[in-house]
PDB file of C-alpha atoms in Angstrom:
ATOM      1  CA  MET A   1      30.265  24.378  14.957  1.00  0.00           C
ATOM      2  CA  LEU A   2      31.139  20.878  15.399  1.00  0.00           C
ATOM      3  CA  ASN A   3      34.815  20.145  16.906  1.00  0.00           C
ATOM      4  CA  GLN A   4      37.128  18.299  14.433  1.00  0.00           C
ATOM      5  CA  PRO A   5      37.599  14.608  15.306  1.00  0.00           C
ATOM      6  CA  ARG A   6      40.941  13.364  16.397  1.00  0.00           C
ATOM      7  CA  PRO A   7      42.922  11.621  14.362  1.00  0.00           C
ATOM      8  CA  ILE A   8      43.511   7.755  14.381  1.00  0.00           C
ATOM      9  CA  PHE A   9      47.198   6.606  15.214  1.00  0.00           C
ATOM     10  CA  TRP A  10      47.454   2.859  14.243  1.00  0.00           C
ATOM     11  CA  VAL A  11      50.317   1.211  16.549  1.00  0.00           C
ATOM     12  CA  ALA A  12      52.580  -1.507  15.155  1.00  0.00           C
ATOM     13  CA  SER A  13      50.102  -4.000  13.179  1.00  0.00           C
ATOM     14  CA  SER A  14      46.741  -3.074  14.546  1.00  0.00           C
ATOM     15  CA  LYS A  15      45.302  -1.493  10.740  1.00  0.00           C
ATOM     16  CA  LYS A  16      46.606  -4.675   9.294  1.00  0.00           C
ATOM     17  CA  ASP A  17      45.394  -6.748  11.976  1.00  0.00           C
ATOM     18  CA  LEU A  18      41.617  -5.020  11.896  1.00  0.00           C
ATOM     19  CA  ARG A  19      41.685  -5.652   8.340  1.00  0.00           C
ATOM     20  CA  ALA A  20      42.193  -9.320   8.197  1.00  0.00           C
ATOM     21  CA  LEU A  21      38.896  -9.630  10.399  1.00  0.00           C
ATOM     22  CA  PRO A  22      35.374 -10.293   8.975  1.00  0.00           C
ATOM     23  CA  ARG A  23      33.902  -7.151   7.394  1.00  0.00           C
ATOM     24  CA  SER A  24      31.160  -7.117  10.067  1.00  0.00           C
ATOM     25  CA  VAL A  25      33.650  -6.916  12.971  1.00  0.00           C
ATOM     26  CA  GLN A  26      35.383  -4.576  10.922  1.00  0.00           C
ATOM     27  CA  ASP A  27      32.362  -2.085  10.822  1.00  0.00           C
ATOM     28  CA  VAL A  28      31.571  -2.745  14.643  1.00  0.00           C
ATOM     29  CA  PHE A  29      35.143  -1.713  15.595  1.00  0.00           C
ATOM     30  CA  GLY A  30      35.581   1.128  13.184  1.00  0.00           C
ATOM     31  CA  TYR A  31      31.848   2.142  14.352  1.00  0.00           C
ATOM     32  CA  ALA A  32      33.565   2.425  17.919  1.00  0.00           C
ATOM     33  CA  LEU A  33      36.690   3.908  16.618  1.00  0.00           C
ATOM     34  CA  HIS A  34      34.541   6.628  15.070  1.00  0.00           C
ATOM     35  CA  LEU A  35      32.702   7.664  17.906  1.00  0.00           C
ATOM     36  CA  ALA A  36      35.851   7.640  19.942  1.00  0.00           C
ATOM     37  CA  GLN A  37      37.500  10.324  17.727  1.00  0.00           C
ATOM     38  CA  THR A  38      34.581  12.492  18.411  1.00  0.00           C
ATOM     39  CA  GLY A  39      34.530  11.943  22.132  1.00  0.00           C
ATOM     40  CA  ARG A  40      31.856   9.416  22.781  1.00  0.00           C
ATOM     41  CA  LYS A  41      31.866   5.787  23.798  1.00  0.00           C
ATOM     42  CA  HIS A  42      30.361   2.429  21.754  1.00  0.00           C
ATOM     43  CA  ASP A  43      28.052   0.832  23.756  1.00  0.00           C
ATOM     44  CA  GLN A  44      30.237  -2.208  23.585  1.00  0.00           C
ATOM     45  CA  ALA A  45      33.225  -0.126  24.676  1.00  0.00           C
ATOM     46  CA  LYS A  46      34.620  -1.244  28.170  1.00  0.00           C
ATOM     47  CA  PRO A  47      37.866  -0.227  30.118  1.00  0.00           C
ATOM     48  CA  LEU A  48      40.349  -2.745  29.740  1.00  0.00           C
ATOM     49  CA  LYS A  49      41.094  -4.134  33.262  1.00  0.00           C
ATOM     50  CA  GLY A  50      44.791  -3.846  34.416  1.00  0.00           C
ATOM     51  CA  PHE A  51      45.297  -0.384  32.869  1.00  0.00           C
ATOM     52  CA  GLY A  52      43.636   1.895  35.547  1.00  0.00           C
ATOM     53  CA  GLY A  53      40.355   3.303  34.603  1.00  0.00           C
ATOM     54  CA  ALA A  54      38.904   4.249  31.172  1.00  0.00           C
ATOM     55  CA  GLY A  55      42.022   5.280  29.385  1.00  0.00           C
ATOM     56  CA  VAL A  56      42.227   1.989  27.569  1.00  0.00           C
ATOM     57  CA  LEU A  57      39.067   0.529  26.100  1.00  0.00           C
ATOM     58  CA  GLU A  58      38.414  -2.743  24.667  1.00  0.00           C
ATOM     59  CA  VAL A  59      35.347  -3.306  22.321  1.00  0.00           C
ATOM     60  CA  VAL A  60      34.293  -6.921  21.770  1.00  0.00           C
ATOM     61  CA  ASP A  61      32.304  -8.292  19.038  1.00  0.00           C
ATOM     62  CA  ASP A  62      31.184 -11.935  18.044  1.00  0.00           C
ATOM     63  CA  PHE A  63      30.994 -13.302  14.571  1.00  0.00           C
ATOM     64  CA  ARG A  64      30.128 -17.139  14.073  1.00  0.00           C
ATOM     65  CA  SER A  65      31.145 -18.147  17.452  1.00  0.00           C
ATOM     66  CA  ASP A  66      34.585 -16.379  17.341  1.00  0.00           C
ATOM     67  CA  THR A  67      35.578 -13.683  20.094  1.00  0.00           C
ATOM     68  CA  TYR A  68      37.403 -10.363  18.416  1.00  0.00           C
ATOM     69  CA  ARG A  69      38.536  -7.470  20.216  1.00  0.00           C
ATOM     70  CA  ALA A  70      40.228  -4.151  19.527  1.00  0.00           C
ATOM     71  CA  ILE A  71      41.628  -2.016  21.990  1.00  0.00           C
ATOM     72  CA  TYR A  72      42.648   1.484  21.769  1.00  0.00           C
ATOM     73  CA  THR A  73      43.816   4.408  23.980  1.00  0.00           C
ATOM     74  CA  VAL A  74      41.989   8.032  24.294  1.00  0.00           C
ATOM     75  CA  LYS A  75      44.074   8.599  27.359  1.00  0.00           C
ATOM     76  CA  TYR A  76      45.945  11.692  25.299  1.00  0.00           C
ATOM     77  CA  SER A  77      43.575  14.517  24.130  1.00  0.00           C
ATOM     78  CA  ASN A  78      45.471  14.913  20.945  1.00  0.00           C
ATOM     79  CA  ALA A  79      44.482  11.417  18.927  1.00  0.00           C
ATOM     80  CA  VAL A  80      42.721   7.871  19.287  1.00  0.00           C
ATOM     81  CA  TYR A  81      45.500   5.234  19.469  1.00  0.00           C
ATOM     82  CA  VAL A  82      44.469   1.735  18.000  1.00  0.00           C
ATOM     83  CA  LEU A  83      46.861  -0.710  20.036  1.00  0.00           C
ATOM     84  CA  HIS A  84      45.830  -4.264  19.242  1.00  0.00           C
ATOM     85  CA  CYS A  85      43.334  -6.090  16.858  1.00  0.00           C
ATOM     86  CA  PHE A  86      42.790  -9.730  17.315  1.00  0.00           C
ATOM     87  CA  GLN A  87      40.613 -12.863  17.780  1.00  0.00           C
ATOM     88  CA  LYS A  88      40.848 -13.995  21.030  1.00  0.00           C
ATOM     89  CA  LYS A  89      41.818 -17.394  20.959  1.00  0.00           C
ATOM     90  CA  SER A  90      42.368 -18.757  24.126  1.00  0.00           C
ATOM     91  CA  SER A  91      39.726 -21.058  25.793  1.00  0.00           C
ATOM     92  CA  HIS A  92      40.087 -20.114  29.668  1.00  0.00           C
ATOM     93  CA  GLY A  93      37.360 -17.902  30.717  1.00  0.00           C
ATOM     94  CA  ILE A  94      36.083 -14.432  29.037  1.00  0.00           C
ATOM     95  CA  GLY A  95      39.554 -12.422  30.147  1.00  0.00           C
ATOM     96  CA  THR A  96      41.856 -11.226  27.693  1.00  0.00           C
ATOM     97  CA  PRO A  97      44.792 -13.760  27.293  1.00  0.00           C
ATOM     98  CA  LYS A  98      48.326 -12.496  28.969  1.00  0.00           C
ATOM     99  CA  PRO A  99      50.316 -12.405  25.816  1.00  0.00           C
ATOM    100  CA  ASP A 100      47.639  -9.724  24.444  1.00  0.00           C
ATOM    101  CA  ILE A 101      47.723  -8.028  27.563  1.00  0.00           C
ATOM    102  CA  ASP A 102      51.834  -7.820  27.442  1.00  0.00           C
ATOM    103  CA  LEU A 103      51.583  -6.802  23.757  1.00  0.00           C
ATOM    104  CA  VAL A 104      48.894  -3.770  24.590  1.00  0.00           C
ATOM    105  CA  ARG A 105      51.112  -2.661  27.302  1.00  0.00           C
ATOM    106  CA  GLU A 106      54.301  -2.057  25.079  1.00  0.00           C
ATOM    107  CA  ARG A 107      52.032  -0.807  22.391  1.00  0.00           C
ATOM    108  CA  LEU A 108      50.534   1.781  25.022  1.00  0.00           C
ATOM    109  CA  LYS A 109      54.180   2.882  25.744  1.00  0.00           C
ATOM    110  CA  ALA A 110      54.804   3.524  21.815  1.00  0.00           C
ATOM    111  CA  ALA A 111      51.655   5.481  21.919  1.00  0.00           C
ATOM    112  CA  GLU A 112      52.740   7.734  24.606  1.00  0.00           C
ATOM    113  CA  ALA A 113      56.150   8.375  23.286  1.00  0.00           C
ATOM    114  CA  HIS A 114      54.365   9.480  19.950  1.00  0.00           C
ATOM    115  CA  ALA A 115      52.000  11.712  21.927  1.00  0.00           C
ATOM    116  CA  LYS A 116      54.884  13.272  23.106  1.00  0.00           C
ATOM    117  CA  GLY A 117      56.804  13.922  19.874  1.00  0.00           C
ATOM    118  CA  ALA A 118      58.441  10.600  18.984  1.00  0.00           C
ATOM    119  CA  SER A 119      57.522   8.346  16.104  1.00  0.00           C
ATOM    120  CA  ILE A 120      55.650   5.349  16.293  1.00  0.00           C
TER     121      ILE A 120
END
């Protein structure tokens, strides 16, 4: 018998933001999230630097010379939390822009509180 997939919780505007991305990008990110729900990892999923290990993951996909990112956490065994979905607009290297990192940190705190019983 297969284990039940973990539920997905969308933190703040992450679901709306994902739906605003190009369809092919949504498909890649959706599949990555499905794999996360079942305890697996997408080939494009990498730990997000600055978050101490593999608990916060980032999936990067390109579409028509634009780069898109989805960031989620599997730190909490009861669920997958989608923290942020966005188009990378910084022209300074391949790193995630600081305002987006700050937003992820804020939303990670909300996810942690929810995992402990608070509402998102």
